[in-house]
mmCIF file of C-alpha atoms in Angstrom:
data_model
loop_
_atom_site.group_PDB
_atom_site.id
_atom_site.type_symbol
_atom_site.label_atom_id
_atom_site.label_comp_id
_atom_site.label_asym_id
_atom_site.label_seq_id
_atom_site.Cartn_x
_atom_site.Cartn_y
_atom_site.Cartn_z
ATOM 1 C CA MET D 293 114.737 17.881 102.636
ATOM 2 C CA ILE D 294 117.369 19.335 100.328
ATOM 3 C CA ASP D 295 119.456 22.171 101.766
ATOM 4 C CA TYR D 296 119.696 24.200 98.555
ATOM 5 C CA LEU D 297 121.828 26.949 100.079
ATOM 6 C CA SER D 298 124.508 24.506 101.200
ATOM 7 C CA LYS D 299 124.307 22.548 97.960
ATOM 8 C CA TYR D 300 125.174 25.611 95.881
ATOM 9 C CA GLY D 301 127.368 27.334 98.453
ATOM 10 C CA TYR D 302 125.284 30.492 98.478
ATOM 11 C CA THR D 303 123.573 32.431 101.253
ATOM 12 C CA PRO D 304 122.300 35.995 100.653
ATOM 13 C CA LYS D 305 124.246 38.655 102.526
ATOM 14 C CA ALA D 306 122.052 41.694 103.084
ATOM 15 C CA GLU D 307 124.806 44.247 103.716
ATOM 16 C CA GLU D 308 126.734 43.189 100.622
ATOM 17 C CA ILE D 309 123.610 43.279 98.459
ATOM 18 C CA ASP D 310 122.571 46.705 99.775
ATOM 19 C CA ALA D 311 126.032 48.136 99.098
ATOM 20 C CA LYS D 312 126.139 46.841 95.538
ATOM 21 C CA LEU D 313 122.602 48.028 94.817
ATOM 22 C CA ALA D 314 123.496 51.491 96.112
ATOM 23 C CA LYS D 315 126.363 51.690 93.595
ATOM 24 C CA ILE D 316 124.100 50.484 90.788
ATOM 25 C CA SER D 317 121.440 53.047 91.700
ATOM 26 C CA GLN D 318 124.005 55.844 91.563
ATOM 27 C CA ASN D 319 125.033 54.693 88.085
ATOM 28 C CA VAL D 320 121.624 54.393 86.410
ATOM 29 C CA ASN D 321 121.636 57.847 84.814
ATOM 30 C CA ASN D 322 124.995 57.134 83.170
ATOM 31 C CA PHE D 323 123.440 54.208 81.301
ATOM 32 C CA MET D 324 120.274 55.953 80.077
ATOM 33 C CA THR D 325 121.646 55.804 76.541
ATOM 34 C CA GLU D 326 119.803 55.020 73.329
ATOM 35 C CA ASP D 327 121.771 51.796 72.913
ATOM 36 C CA VAL D 328 120.922 50.467 76.386
ATOM 37 C CA LEU D 329 117.293 51.567 76.126
ATOM 38 C CA LYS D 330 116.898 49.784 72.787
ATOM 39 C CA LYS D 331 118.432 46.651 74.273
ATOM 40 C CA CYS D 332 115.951 46.829 77.143
ATOM 41 C CA PHE D 333 113.092 47.264 74.694
ATOM 42 C CA SER D 334 114.209 44.196 72.720
ATOM 43 C CA MET D 335 113.892 42.111 75.890
ATOM 44 C CA LEU D 336 110.321 43.116 76.765
ATOM 45 C CA ASP D 337 107.548 40.586 77.188
ATOM 46 C CA LEU D 338 104.899 43.162 76.303
ATOM 47 C CA THR D 339 101.967 42.192 78.484
ATOM 48 C CA THR D 340 98.195 42.480 78.665
ATOM 49 C CA LEU D 341 96.717 40.585 81.600
ATOM 50 C CA LYS D 342 93.521 42.457 82.367
ATOM 51 C CA SER D 343 90.257 40.986 83.585
ATOM 52 C CA ASP D 344 88.478 42.683 80.691
ATOM 53 C CA ASP D 345 90.811 41.403 77.941
ATOM 54 C CA THR D 346 88.832 40.140 74.951
ATOM 55 C CA PRO D 347 89.783 38.592 71.604
ATOM 56 C CA SER D 348 89.222 42.011 70.030
ATOM 57 C CA SER D 349 91.348 43.917 72.535
ATOM 58 C CA VAL D 350 94.158 41.358 72.361
ATOM 59 C CA SER D 351 94.058 41.464 68.553
ATOM 60 C CA ALA D 352 94.337 45.258 68.622
ATOM 61 C CA PHE D 353 97.258 44.979 71.064
ATOM 62 C CA VAL D 354 99.075 42.568 68.744
ATOM 63 C CA GLU D 355 98.425 44.794 65.729
ATOM 64 C CA LYS D 356 100.227 47.589 67.574
ATOM 65 C CA VAL D 357 103.289 45.357 67.803
ATOM 66 C CA ASN D 358 102.928 44.368 64.145
ATOM 67 C CA SER D 359 102.927 48.002 63.069
ATOM 68 C CA PHE D 360 105.723 49.077 65.405
ATOM 69 C CA ALA D 361 108.468 47.944 63.006
ATOM 70 C CA GLU D 362 107.073 50.231 60.302
ATOM 71 C CA ASP D 363 106.479 53.199 62.595
ATOM 72 C CA TYR D 364 109.848 52.869 64.367
ATOM 73 C CA PRO D 365 112.142 51.172 61.828
ATOM 74 C CA ASP D 366 115.288 51.910 63.858
ATOM 75 C CA TRP D 367 113.945 50.072 66.905
ATOM 76 C CA PRO D 368 113.928 46.330 67.648
ATOM 77 C CA LEU D 369 110.659 44.517 68.257
ATOM 78 C CA PRO D 370 109.860 43.379 71.790
ATOM 79 C CA ALA D 371 110.762 39.764 72.503
ATOM 80 C CA SER D 372 107.177 38.590 72.950
ATOM 81 C CA VAL D 373 103.564 39.424 73.624
ATOM 82 C CA CYS D 374 102.335 37.947 76.913
ATOM 83 C CA VAL D 375 98.663 37.033 77.374
ATOM 84 C CA TYR D 376 96.410 34.633 79.258
ATOM 85 C CA SER D 377 96.543 31.057 77.934
ATOM 86 C CA ASN D 378 93.157 31.251 76.220
ATOM 87 C CA PHE D 379 94.408 34.071 73.988
ATOM 88 C CA ALA D 380 97.447 32.216 72.579
ATOM 89 C CA SER D 381 95.562 31.308 69.410
ATOM 90 C CA VAL D 382 94.410 34.917 68.988
ATOM 91 C CA VAL D 383 98.001 36.183 69.047
ATOM 92 C CA ASP D 384 99.116 33.388 66.725
ATOM 93 C CA LYS D 385 96.417 34.305 64.220
ATOM 94 C CA VAL D 386 97.137 38.051 64.216
ATOM 95 C CA ARG D 387 100.921 38.333 64.539
ATOM 96 C CA ARG D 388 102.791 39.160 61.353
ATOM 97 C CA LYS D 389 106.165 40.032 62.835
ATOM 98 C CA ASP D 390 108.900 38.017 64.517
ATOM 99 C CA PHE D 391 108.058 37.924 68.206
ATOM 100 C CA HIS D 392 107.141 35.074 70.538
ATOM 101 C CA ILE D 393 103.828 34.206 72.148
ATOM 102 C CA THR D 394 104.182 34.068 75.930
ATOM 103 C CA VAL D 395 101.305 32.848 78.075
ATOM 104 C CA VAL D 396 100.707 32.877 81.809
ATOM 105 C CA SER D 397 99.336 29.471 82.647
ATOM 106 C CA ALA D 398 98.794 26.749 85.282
ATOM 107 C CA CYS D 399 96.095 28.720 87.110
ATOM 108 C CA PHE D 400 97.971 32.029 87.141
ATOM 109 C CA PRO D 401 98.327 34.089 89.308
ATOM 110 C CA THR D 402 97.810 31.945 92.437
ATOM 111 C CA SER D 403 98.596 28.407 91.210
ATOM 112 C CA GLN D 404 95.808 27.299 93.551
ATOM 113 C CA SER D 405 94.212 24.329 91.838
ATOM 114 C CA PHE D 406 94.647 20.665 91.044
ATOM 115 C CA LEU D 407 97.815 19.702 89.212
ATOM 116 C CA GLU D 408 95.728 17.986 86.531
ATOM 117 C CA VAL D 409 93.975 21.280 85.810
ATOM 118 C CA LYS D 410 97.289 23.150 85.583
ATOM 119 C CA LEU D 411 98.736 20.593 83.206
ATOM 120 C CA LEU D 412 95.690 20.663 80.947
ATOM 121 C CA GLU D 413 95.856 24.457 80.687
ATOM 122 C CA CYS D 414 99.570 24.343 79.822
ATOM 123 C CA GLU D 415 99.054 21.609 77.241
ATOM 124 C CA LYS D 416 96.233 23.480 75.526
ATOM 125 C CA ALA D 417 98.256 26.718 75.513
ATOM 126 C CA VAL D 418 101.122 25.007 73.699
ATOM 127 C CA GLU D 419 98.713 23.371 71.258
ATOM 128 C CA ALA D 420 97.303 26.854 70.588
ATOM 129 C CA GLY D 421 100.717 28.234 69.667
ATOM 130 C CA ALA D 422 102.444 29.378 72.873
ATOM 131 C CA ASP D 423 106.226 29.616 72.521
ATOM 132 C CA GLU D 424 106.826 30.348 76.197
ATOM 133 C CA VAL D 425 104.851 29.328 79.276
ATOM 134 C CA ASP D 426 105.048 31.299 82.540
ATOM 135 C CA ILE D 427 103.775 29.487 85.645
ATOM 136 C CA VAL D 428 103.749 30.320 89.349
ATOM 137 C CA LEU D 429 105.657 28.321 91.940
ATOM 138 C CA ALA D 430 103.213 26.322 94.080
ATOM 139 C CA LEU D 431 103.461 28.504 97.163
ATOM 140 C CA ASN D 432 100.860 26.354 98.930
ATOM 141 C CA ALA D 433 103.571 23.670 99.039
ATOM 142 C CA PHE D 434 106.731 25.797 99.208
ATOM 143 C CA LEU D 435 105.639 27.958 102.151
ATOM 144 C CA ASP D 436 104.824 24.763 104.092
ATOM 145 C CA SER D 437 108.379 23.584 103.360
ATOM 146 C CA ASP D 438 107.038 20.827 101.114
ATOM 147 C CA PHE D 439 109.796 21.448 98.593
ATOM 148 C CA GLU D 440 109.368 18.018 97.005
ATOM 149 C CA LYS D 441 105.787 18.775 95.978
ATOM 150 C CA ALA D 442 106.719 22.239 94.673
ATOM 151 C CA TYR D 443 109.563 20.662 92.672
ATOM 152 C CA ASP D 444 107.361 17.873 91.324
ATOM 153 C CA GLU D 445 104.749 20.324 90.038
ATOM 154 C CA ILE D 446 107.322 22.266 88.029
ATOM 155 C CA ALA D 447 108.845 19.041 86.702
ATOM 156 C CA ALA D 448 105.382 17.831 85.665
ATOM 157 C CA VAL D 449 104.698 21.059 83.769
ATOM 158 C CA ARG D 450 108.123 20.799 82.136
ATOM 159 C CA LYS D 451 107.299 17.318 80.832
ATOM 160 C CA CYS D 452 103.797 18.362 79.792
ATOM 161 C CA ILE D 453 104.863 21.296 77.647
ATOM 162 C CA ASP D 454 107.827 19.391 76.214
ATOM 163 C CA ASP D 455 105.532 16.548 75.142
ATOM 164 C CA ALA D 456 102.970 18.932 73.633
ATOM 165 C CA ALA D 457 105.657 20.892 71.785
ATOM 166 C CA ALA D 458 107.360 17.728 70.488
ATOM 167 C CA LYS D 459 104.134 16.731 68.751
ATOM 168 C CA GLN D 460 104.446 19.987 66.780
ATOM 169 C CA GLY D 461 108.155 19.555 66.131
ATOM 170 C CA ARG D 462 109.242 22.514 68.223
ATOM 171 C CA GLN D 463 110.448 23.552 71.689
ATOM 172 C CA VAL D 464 108.748 25.715 74.297
ATOM 173 C CA HIS D 465 110.434 27.640 77.097
ATOM 174 C CA LEU D 466 109.292 27.461 80.715
ATOM 175 C CA LYS D 467 109.498 30.458 83.056
ATOM 176 C CA VAL D 468 108.775 29.922 86.755
ATOM 177 C CA ILE D 469 107.424 32.873 88.747
ATOM 178 C CA LEU D 470 108.629 32.800 92.350
ATOM 179 C CA GLU D 471 106.300 35.549 93.640
ATOM 180 C CA THR D 472 109.202 36.953 95.620
ATOM 181 C CA GLY D 473 107.037 39.457 97.500
ATOM 182 C CA LEU D 474 105.392 36.554 99.327
ATOM 183 C CA LEU D 475 108.522 34.532 100.068
ATOM 184 C CA GLN D 476 109.185 36.365 103.345
ATOM 185 C CA ASN D 477 113.015 36.545 103.266
ATOM 186 C CA PRO D 478 116.043 36.449 100.927
ATOM 187 C CA GLU D 479 116.885 32.883 101.953
ATOM 188 C CA ASN D 480 113.512 31.660 100.705
ATOM 189 C CA ILE D 481 114.010 33.561 97.449
ATOM 190 C CA ALA D 482 117.306 31.725 97.019
ATOM 191 C CA ARG D 483 115.789 28.331 97.881
ATOM 192 C CA ALA D 484 112.930 28.891 95.438
ATOM 193 C CA SER D 485 115.380 29.973 92.733
ATOM 194 C CA PHE D 486 117.478 26.829 93.042
ATOM 195 C CA LEU D 487 114.413 24.581 93.293
ATOM 196 C CA ALA D 488 112.863 26.033 90.143
ATOM 197 C CA MET D 489 116.085 25.771 88.159
ATOM 198 C CA GLU D 490 116.649 22.168 89.229
ATOM 199 C CA ALA D 491 113.049 21.291 88.325
ATOM 200 C CA GLY D 492 113.450 22.457 84.741
ATOM 201 C CA ALA D 493 112.868 26.216 84.500
ATOM 202 C CA ASP D 494 114.493 27.951 81.533
ATOM 203 C CA PHE D 495 113.912 31.284 83.296
ATOM 204 C CA ILE D 496 113.149 32.309 86.842
ATOM 205 C CA LYS D 497 110.844 35.298 87.194
ATOM 206 C CA THR D 498 110.215 37.561 90.174
ATOM 207 C CA SER D 499 106.497 38.214 90.288
ATOM 208 C CA THR D 500 103.016 38.056 88.826
ATOM 209 C CA GLY D 501 102.309 41.754 89.223
ATOM 210 C CA LYS D 502 99.157 40.748 91.093
ATOM 211 C CA VAL D 503 100.334 41.077 94.713
ATOM 212 C CA SER D 504 101.247 44.081 96.854
ATOM 213 C CA VAL D 505 105.041 43.632 96.553
ATOM 214 C CA ASN D 506 106.322 42.641 93.127
ATOM 215 C CA ALA D 507 109.787 42.974 91.551
ATOM 216 C CA THR D 508 112.407 44.643 93.724
ATOM 217 C CA PRO D 509 116.111 45.208 93.014
ATOM 218 C CA ALA D 510 117.022 43.229 96.152
ATOM 219 C CA ALA D 511 115.030 40.164 95.059
ATOM 220 C CA ALA D 512 116.467 40.467 91.556
ATOM 221 C CA PHE D 513 120.013 40.602 92.912
ATOM 222 C CA VAL D 514 119.501 37.431 94.965
ATOM 223 C CA MET D 515 117.958 35.604 92.011
ATOM 224 C CA CYS D 516 120.809 36.604 89.706
ATOM 225 C CA GLN D 517 123.373 35.465 92.265
ATOM 226 C CA CYS D 518 121.553 32.120 92.407
ATOM 227 C CA ILE D 519 121.655 31.858 88.610
ATOM 228 C CA ALA D 520 125.399 32.522 88.750
ATOM 229 C CA ALA D 521 125.904 29.865 91.441
ATOM 230 C CA TYR D 522 123.805 27.360 89.493
ATOM 231 C CA TYR D 523 125.785 28.063 86.324
ATOM 232 C CA ALA D 524 129.084 27.636 88.165
ATOM 233 C CA LYS D 525 127.995 24.217 89.437
ATOM 234 C CA THR D 526 126.130 22.858 86.395
ATOM 235 C CA GLY D 527 127.295 24.821 83.352
ATOM 236 C CA LYS D 528 123.635 25.581 82.518
ATOM 237 C CA LYS D 529 122.625 29.167 81.761
ATOM 238 C CA ILE D 530 119.204 30.042 83.180
ATOM 239 C CA GLY D 531 117.406 33.239 82.218
ATOM 240 C CA PHE D 532 116.096 35.979 84.498
ATOM 241 C CA LYS D 533 112.848 37.933 84.222
ATOM 242 C CA PRO D 534 111.844 40.765 86.557
ATOM 243 C CA ALA D 535 108.131 41.577 86.353
ATOM 244 C CA GLY D 536 105.541 43.620 88.192
ATOM 245 C CA GLY D 537 105.911 47.249 89.183
ATOM 246 C CA ILE D 538 108.480 48.097 86.512
ATOM 247 C CA SER D 539 107.036 51.303 85.131
ATOM 248 C CA THR D 540 109.887 53.653 84.151
ATOM 249 C CA ALA D 541 112.899 53.526 81.860
ATOM 250 C CA GLU D 542 115.053 54.077 84.937
ATOM 251 C CA ASP D 543 113.557 50.941 86.510
ATOM 252 C CA ALA D 544 114.418 48.940 83.403
ATOM 253 C CA VAL D 545 117.998 50.220 83.310
ATOM 254 C CA CYS D 546 118.415 49.409 87.015
ATOM 255 C CA TYR D 547 117.529 45.744 86.368
ATOM 256 C CA TYR D 548 119.712 45.762 83.257
ATOM 257 C CA LEU D 549 122.653 46.860 85.416
ATOM 258 C CA ILE D 550 121.913 44.211 88.048
ATOM 259 C CA VAL D 551 122.086 41.508 85.380
ATOM 260 C CA SER D 552 125.203 43.085 83.863
ATOM 261 C CA ASN D 553 126.975 43.286 87.227
ATOM 262 C CA VAL D 554 126.058 39.843 88.556
ATOM 263 C CA LEU D 555 125.821 37.704 85.413
ATOM 264 C CA GLY D 556 127.755 39.644 82.802
ATOM 265 C CA GLU D 557 127.362 40.603 79.166
ATOM 266 C CA GLU D 558 126.474 37.051 78.103
ATOM 267 C CA TRP D 559 123.077 37.429 79.777
ATOM 268 C CA LEU D 560 122.168 40.770 78.176
ATOM 269 C CA ASN D 561 120.023 39.357 75.382
ATOM 270 C CA ARG D 562 116.457 38.165 74.913
ATOM 271 C CA ASP D 563 117.481 34.506 75.220
ATOM 272 C CA LEU D 564 118.499 34.996 78.858
ATOM 273 C CA PHE D 565 116.915 38.243 80.042
ATOM 274 C CA ARG D 566 113.351 39.509 79.814
ATOM 275 C CA PHE D 567 111.162 42.161 81.385
ATOM 276 C CA GLY D 568 107.509 41.418 82.115
ATOM 277 C CA VAL D 569 105.841 44.770 81.508
ATOM 278 C CA SER D 570 102.593 46.448 80.608
ATOM 279 C CA ARG D 571 103.672 50.065 81.132
ATOM 280 C CA VAL D 572 107.397 50.536 80.669
ATOM 281 C CA ALA D 573 107.527 50.321 76.840
ATOM 282 C CA ASN D 574 106.255 53.890 76.387
ATOM 283 C CA SER D 575 108.649 55.164 79.044
ATOM 284 C CA ILE D 576 111.633 53.565 77.294
ATOM 285 C CA LEU D 577 110.550 55.005 73.952
ATOM 286 C CA SER D 578 110.038 58.442 75.481
ATOM 287 C CA ALA D 579 113.410 58.435 77.237
ATOM 288 C CA ALA D 580 115.288 57.435 74.092
ATOM 289 C CA GLU D 581 113.403 59.761 71.733
ATOM 290 C CA GLN D 582 113.397 62.579 74.343
ATOM 291 C CA LYS D 583 109.703 63.306 73.918
ATOM 292 C CA THR D 584 106.493 61.879 75.341
ATOM 293 C CA ILE D 585 105.351 58.819 73.379
ATOM 294 C CA LYS D 586 102.192 56.830 74.092
ATOM 295 C CA TYR D 587 102.354 54.112 71.467
ATOM 296 C CA PHE D 588 101.263 51.062 73.465
#
């Protein structure tokens, strides 16, 4: 079994993390500027993942994003719209502006199924137009310390979406959700981060938003430190995506500052940093415009 912490020379240190997060928390209000808020908005994966989503409701959601550029011409568009895999074609048909289609796939949110089923869903999502595929780490393997199986599943999805995208002459990004709230301790968060990056993830993501504990600053800090350690060893830049429970502009700025402090300015763009959100867009707009806005 691979000792990922030794391999990358990184072990989370709780006291150090807590101290740095305390300083970041004290600094959030100083960075609630229009420039930072617009940057955060440009990195949103604007999400609808409801049980009662329909083609009509998803179409209406996408139309809101289409019209946003006209209603708020001084604002950037969000990075993507994130939907269930079966709605990728709906988004592709309706979108008129320049944003990506992100799907949650591979039996999201639990990843509890046969690998063949997960691969088929991912393949069909790419065929339907998905630009980015978010999957969940196979916790049924990882939490039993079967790291090889968890690795192999991610690697299989990586190959699957690459093959499907190649047939269309394009590339698709893979984000791996660690479900940090279920990983029990910071060491497991670090192990899962390194495993996912080695297996082919373009991004590592905190959470599904479907469990009791989702994104936390502490989990985000550990994941970003792992990305930094991986970059130092391999020269490969991996993206970071906090998701689940991010509901205020202050939350967004807190994660922005974590990325800025741990990874630096090079990561503060939509190619390497995303937010998975269904609620925070209006809060960011309201904070920047200094009035209550309920656009999305």
